[in-house]
């Protein structure tokens, strides 16, 4: 059961002109309900893996069962070991929709990256977590754009999600935009996108979610950047924004949501 949080004025918020404290509420009411729906969570809080670290499937499964989306860190595991870990995750997770795993983009080893992406697609992983050293490689775009379609209201929808963790605003900006035309053409030439999906590809950002790792100080700037790009590209579904860090109190988490963040992130070893 969700424990009510007494969302009092934080030291930051109390200084803001016109600020009024949030009403007493429960943790499940904070943040983006769309984020909760997509990640099958009761809370807009995601447990993120540490870079390069293989994390516990058991811990991720336990968190998912409690309503917290959790990423399975695959670190530098071999392809065969990744298959074993993902098989265990499929067996342990509440559903395939809960599957989320880390992915490391290796531009100098394109075939290896493609094999890893194909494995994630084969196992039904619907969300991947990438780090600050990532770029919009063709295998990554294959994952993001696979299953691209329109819903019954005509809106462009993508089944697969990409969550970027970043400390750099310029990197966030690249992932808040759609894939470039050259990359989309290359995907189509390889048979990874249908003609209909080529037309739809410009209708979604590369990242479904961006998590800023610099803490609360960067949140307003990230929101302004996202709004500017949303006005430019008019996505049917814009990128959700979050911040991650060490959360020392309910007030600090409340401040993240008060600053307009859709979710918060925390580390998972």
Short mmCIF file of C-alpha atoms in Angstrom, two decimals, residues 1-265:
data_model
loop_
_atom_site.label_atom_id
_atom_site.label_comp_id
_atom_site.label_asym_id
_atom_site.label_seq_id
_atom_site.Cartn_x
_atom_site.Cartn_y
_atom_site.Cartn_z
CA UNK A 1 0.00 0.00 0.00
CA UNK A 2 1.19 3.49 -0.82
CA UNK A 3 2.28 5.47 2.20
CA UNK A 4 0.93 9.07 2.22
CA UNK A 5 3.62 11.68 1.87
CA UNK A 6 3.34 14.93 3.76
CA UNK A 7 4.42 17.24 0.96
CA UNK A 8 5.42 20.31 2.91
CA UNK A 9 7.19 23.31 1.48
CA UNK A 10 10.80 22.53 0.69
CA UNK A 11 13.59 25.00 1.41
CA UNK A 12 13.73 25.74 -2.31
CA UNK A 13 10.02 25.97 -3.00
CA UNK A 14 9.19 28.11 0.01
CA UNK A 15 11.17 30.96 -1.50
CA UNK A 16 9.24 30.95 -4.77
CA UNK A 17 6.73 33.77 -5.19
CA UNK A 18 3.16 32.50 -5.25
CA UNK A 19 4.11 29.00 -4.15
CA UNK A 20 1.47 27.03 -2.32
CA UNK A 21 2.20 23.68 -0.66
CA UNK A 22 0.87 20.55 -2.33
CA UNK A 23 -1.99 18.87 -0.57
CA UNK A 24 -1.29 15.71 1.36
CA UNK A 25 -1.32 12.88 -1.17
CA UNK A 26 0.02 9.39 -1.82
CA UNK A 27 3.15 8.48 -3.73
CA UNK A 28 1.18 6.78 -6.51
CA UNK A 29 -0.46 10.11 -7.37
CA UNK A 30 2.82 11.88 -8.08
CA UNK A 31 4.34 12.23 -11.53
CA UNK A 32 3.13 10.99 -14.89
CA UNK A 33 0.32 8.44 -14.97
CA UNK A 34 1.39 7.75 -18.57
CA UNK A 35 4.86 6.78 -17.29
CA UNK A 36 3.26 4.45 -14.75
CA UNK A 37 1.09 2.87 -17.44
CA UNK A 38 3.93 2.31 -19.91
CA UNK A 39 6.29 0.87 -17.30
CA UNK A 40 3.57 -1.12 -15.48
CA UNK A 41 4.40 0.61 -12.21
CA UNK A 42 2.34 1.97 -9.35
CA UNK A 43 4.82 4.84 -8.94
CA UNK A 44 6.57 7.30 -11.27
CA UNK A 45 9.90 6.18 -9.87
CA UNK A 46 12.34 3.93 -11.73
CA UNK A 47 15.30 1.98 -10.38
CA UNK A 48 18.20 2.53 -12.79
CA UNK A 49 21.28 0.33 -13.13
CA UNK A 50 24.80 1.53 -12.48
CA UNK A 51 26.88 1.99 -15.67
CA UNK A 52 28.78 -1.17 -16.63
CA UNK A 53 27.37 -3.17 -13.72
CA UNK A 54 25.38 -6.40 -14.03
CA UNK A 55 22.55 -6.04 -11.55
CA UNK A 56 20.36 -8.60 -9.84
CA UNK A 57 17.37 -9.98 -11.73
CA UNK A 58 15.90 -11.01 -8.39
CA UNK A 59 16.07 -7.46 -7.05
CA UNK A 60 14.59 -5.98 -10.23
CA UNK A 61 11.78 -8.54 -10.13
CA UNK A 62 11.05 -7.82 -6.47
CA UNK A 63 10.90 -4.07 -7.13
CA UNK A 64 8.62 -4.58 -10.13
CA UNK A 65 6.27 -6.68 -8.01
CA UNK A 66 6.08 -3.77 -5.52
CA UNK A 67 5.14 -1.27 -8.21
CA UNK A 68 8.57 0.20 -9.00
CA UNK A 69 9.90 -0.22 -12.57
CA UNK A 70 13.48 -1.51 -12.47
CA UNK A 71 16.18 -1.87 -15.10
CA UNK A 72 18.22 -5.06 -15.36
CA UNK A 73 21.88 -4.14 -15.70
CA UNK A 74 23.62 -6.31 -18.30
CA UNK A 75 27.02 -4.63 -17.94
CA UNK A 76 29.67 -6.18 -20.19
CA UNK A 77 28.14 -9.65 -20.21
CA UNK A 78 28.61 -11.82 -23.28
CA UNK A 79 25.71 -12.39 -25.63
CA UNK A 80 25.25 -15.93 -24.27
CA UNK A 81 25.19 -14.69 -20.68
CA UNK A 82 22.75 -11.93 -21.62
CA UNK A 83 20.42 -14.56 -23.06
CA UNK A 84 20.60 -16.50 -19.80
CA UNK A 85 19.89 -13.39 -17.71
CA UNK A 86 16.95 -12.38 -19.89
CA UNK A 87 15.51 -15.90 -19.82
CA UNK A 88 15.59 -15.71 -16.02
CA UNK A 89 13.99 -12.27 -16.12
CA UNK A 90 11.16 -13.49 -18.36
CA UNK A 91 10.47 -16.26 -15.86
CA UNK A 92 10.63 -14.02 -12.79
CA UNK A 93 9.07 -10.71 -13.85
CA UNK A 94 5.31 -10.18 -13.31
CA UNK A 95 4.93 -9.87 -17.12
CA UNK A 96 7.02 -9.28 -20.24
CA UNK A 97 5.78 -5.71 -20.16
CA UNK A 98 7.90 -5.19 -17.04
CA UNK A 99 11.12 -6.10 -18.87
CA UNK A 100 13.66 -3.27 -19.01
CA UNK A 101 17.38 -3.75 -19.57
CA UNK A 102 20.52 -1.71 -20.08
CA UNK A 103 22.10 -1.41 -23.50
CA UNK A 104 25.60 -0.19 -24.31
CA UNK A 105 26.08 1.34 -27.76
CA UNK A 106 29.37 0.31 -29.34
CA UNK A 107 29.84 2.24 -32.57
CA UNK A 108 33.09 0.39 -33.29
CA UNK A 109 31.31 -2.99 -32.96
CA UNK A 110 28.11 -2.50 -34.94
CA UNK A 111 27.50 -6.21 -35.54
CA UNK A 112 27.79 -6.95 -31.82
CA UNK A 113 25.38 -4.16 -30.95
CA UNK A 114 22.91 -5.38 -33.55
CA UNK A 115 23.07 -8.91 -32.13
CA UNK A 116 22.36 -7.53 -28.65
CA UNK A 117 19.40 -5.49 -29.92
CA UNK A 118 18.00 -8.49 -31.80
CA UNK A 119 18.24 -10.52 -28.58
CA UNK A 120 16.33 -7.85 -26.64
CA UNK A 121 13.62 -7.83 -29.31
CA UNK A 122 13.49 -11.64 -29.36
CA UNK A 123 12.97 -11.75 -25.58
CA UNK A 124 10.19 -9.18 -25.67
CA UNK A 125 12.08 -6.43 -23.86
CA UNK A 126 10.06 -3.24 -24.38
CA UNK A 127 12.35 -0.70 -22.70
CA UNK A 128 16.10 -0.15 -22.66
CA UNK A 129 18.23 2.17 -20.56
CA UNK A 130 21.19 3.86 -22.25
CA UNK A 131 23.88 6.09 -20.79
CA UNK A 132 25.50 9.40 -21.59
CA UNK A 133 27.98 7.97 -24.06
CA UNK A 134 25.23 6.80 -26.38
CA UNK A 135 24.23 7.99 -29.81
CA UNK A 136 21.28 7.24 -32.06
CA UNK A 137 22.90 4.26 -33.78
CA UNK A 138 21.02 2.24 -36.38
CA UNK A 139 20.57 -0.80 -34.07
CA UNK A 140 19.19 1.50 -31.34
CA UNK A 141 16.77 3.08 -33.83
CA UNK A 142 15.75 -0.40 -34.99
CA UNK A 143 14.72 -1.15 -31.42
CA UNK A 144 12.89 2.14 -30.90
CA UNK A 145 11.01 2.10 -34.20
CA UNK A 146 10.11 -1.61 -34.32
CA UNK A 147 6.35 -1.96 -34.07
CA UNK A 148 5.77 1.71 -34.90
CA UNK A 149 2.08 2.22 -35.66
CA UNK A 150 -0.97 4.45 -35.21
CA UNK A 151 -3.52 3.94 -32.48
CA UNK A 152 -7.29 4.02 -32.99
CA UNK A 153 -7.21 7.82 -32.71
CA UNK A 154 -4.59 8.17 -35.43
CA UNK A 155 -1.72 9.04 -33.09
CA UNK A 156 1.78 7.73 -33.78
CA UNK A 157 2.67 5.14 -31.13
CA UNK A 158 5.79 3.11 -30.39
CA UNK A 159 5.73 -0.08 -28.33
CA UNK A 160 9.43 0.07 -27.51
CA UNK A 161 10.89 2.73 -25.24
CA UNK A 162 14.36 4.22 -24.81
CA UNK A 163 15.30 5.84 -21.48
CA UNK A 164 18.39 8.03 -21.69
CA UNK A 165 20.41 8.89 -18.58
CA UNK A 166 22.48 11.98 -19.20
CA UNK A 167 24.41 14.75 -17.49
CA UNK A 168 24.66 16.86 -20.66
CA UNK A 169 21.88 19.03 -22.04
CA UNK A 170 23.28 18.81 -25.58
CA UNK A 171 23.00 15.03 -25.47
CA UNK A 172 19.45 15.27 -24.17
CA UNK A 173 18.61 17.57 -27.07
CA UNK A 174 19.73 14.97 -29.64
CA UNK A 175 17.42 12.36 -28.14
CA UNK A 176 14.49 14.75 -27.80
CA UNK A 177 14.41 14.99 -31.62
CA UNK A 178 13.22 12.40 -34.14
CA UNK A 179 15.64 10.17 -36.02
CA UNK A 180 17.26 11.98 -38.95
CA UNK A 181 16.15 11.27 -42.51
CA UNK A 182 19.43 9.58 -43.45
CA UNK A 183 19.11 7.06 -40.61
CA UNK A 184 15.47 6.37 -41.41
CA UNK A 185 16.40 5.69 -45.05
CA UNK A 186 19.19 3.34 -43.92
CA UNK A 187 16.77 1.43 -41.71
CA UNK A 188 14.33 1.05 -44.59
CA UNK A 189 17.11 -0.10 -46.94
CA UNK A 190 17.96 -2.89 -44.50
CA UNK A 191 14.33 -3.98 -44.34
CA UNK A 192 13.96 -2.93 -40.70
CA UNK A 193 11.14 -0.47 -41.41
CA UNK A 194 8.10 -0.80 -43.64
CA UNK A 195 7.07 1.99 -46.01
CA UNK A 196 4.32 3.00 -43.56
CA UNK A 197 6.77 3.09 -40.66
CA UNK A 198 9.14 5.30 -42.64
CA UNK A 199 6.34 7.85 -42.85
CA UNK A 200 5.65 7.57 -39.11
CA UNK A 201 9.27 7.66 -37.91
CA UNK A 202 9.46 11.45 -37.90
CA UNK A 203 6.49 11.49 -35.53
CA UNK A 204 8.29 10.26 -32.39
CA UNK A 205 11.41 11.39 -30.50
CA UNK A 206 14.33 8.97 -30.27
CA UNK A 207 14.00 8.83 -26.47
CA UNK A 208 10.70 8.08 -24.83
CA UNK A 209 12.21 9.22 -21.52
CA UNK A 210 15.19 11.38 -20.52
CA UNK A 211 16.58 11.29 -16.99
CA UNK A 212 18.92 14.11 -16.01
CA UNK A 213 21.64 12.97 -13.60
CA UNK A 214 22.71 16.44 -12.45
CA UNK A 215 19.93 16.68 -9.89
CA UNK A 216 17.19 19.23 -9.42
CA UNK A 217 19.20 22.24 -10.60
CA UNK A 218 18.92 21.19 -14.26
CA UNK A 219 15.23 20.33 -14.21
CA UNK A 220 13.79 23.71 -15.30
CA UNK A 221 16.24 23.98 -18.21
CA UNK A 222 15.44 20.45 -19.37
CA UNK A 223 11.71 21.17 -19.31
CA UNK A 224 12.18 24.37 -21.33
CA UNK A 225 14.28 22.50 -23.89
CA UNK A 226 11.69 19.75 -24.22
CA UNK A 227 8.86 22.25 -24.65
CA UNK A 228 10.78 24.12 -27.36
CA UNK A 229 11.41 20.94 -29.34
CA UNK A 230 7.85 19.75 -28.82
CA UNK A 231 6.60 23.03 -30.30
CA UNK A 232 8.90 22.45 -33.28
CA UNK A 233 8.15 18.78 -34.02
CA UNK A 234 4.59 18.44 -32.67
CA UNK A 235 4.95 14.85 -31.50
CA UNK A 236 1.73 13.07 -30.61
CA UNK A 237 3.53 11.83 -27.50
CA UNK A 238 6.39 13.93 -26.17
CA UNK A 239 9.40 12.68 -24.23
CA UNK A 240 8.85 12.31 -20.49
CA UNK A 241 11.43 13.95 -18.26
CA UNK A 242 12.96 12.89 -14.96
CA UNK A 243 15.86 13.50 -12.62
CA UNK A 244 17.89 11.01 -10.65
CA UNK A 245 19.97 11.28 -7.52
CA UNK A 246 20.18 10.38 -3.86
CA UNK A 247 16.82 11.28 -2.40
CA UNK A 248 17.25 12.18 1.24
CA UNK A 249 13.67 13.10 2.05
CA UNK A 250 10.09 13.06 0.72
CA UNK A 251 10.40 16.83 0.27
CA UNK A 252 13.24 16.48 -2.23
CA UNK A 253 11.19 14.03 -4.31
CA UNK A 254 8.17 16.34 -4.09
CA UNK A 255 10.31 19.22 -5.34
CA UNK A 256 11.24 17.23 -8.46
CA UNK A 257 7.58 16.78 -9.32
CA UNK A 258 6.80 20.40 -8.42
CA UNK A 259 9.49 21.44 -10.93
CA UNK A 260 7.57 19.61 -13.65
CA UNK A 261 9.34 16.27 -13.78
CA UNK A 262 7.33 13.25 -14.91
CA UNK A 263 9.36 10.71 -12.91
CA UNK A 264 12.35 10.30 -10.63
CA UNK A 265 15.16 7.78 -10.80
#
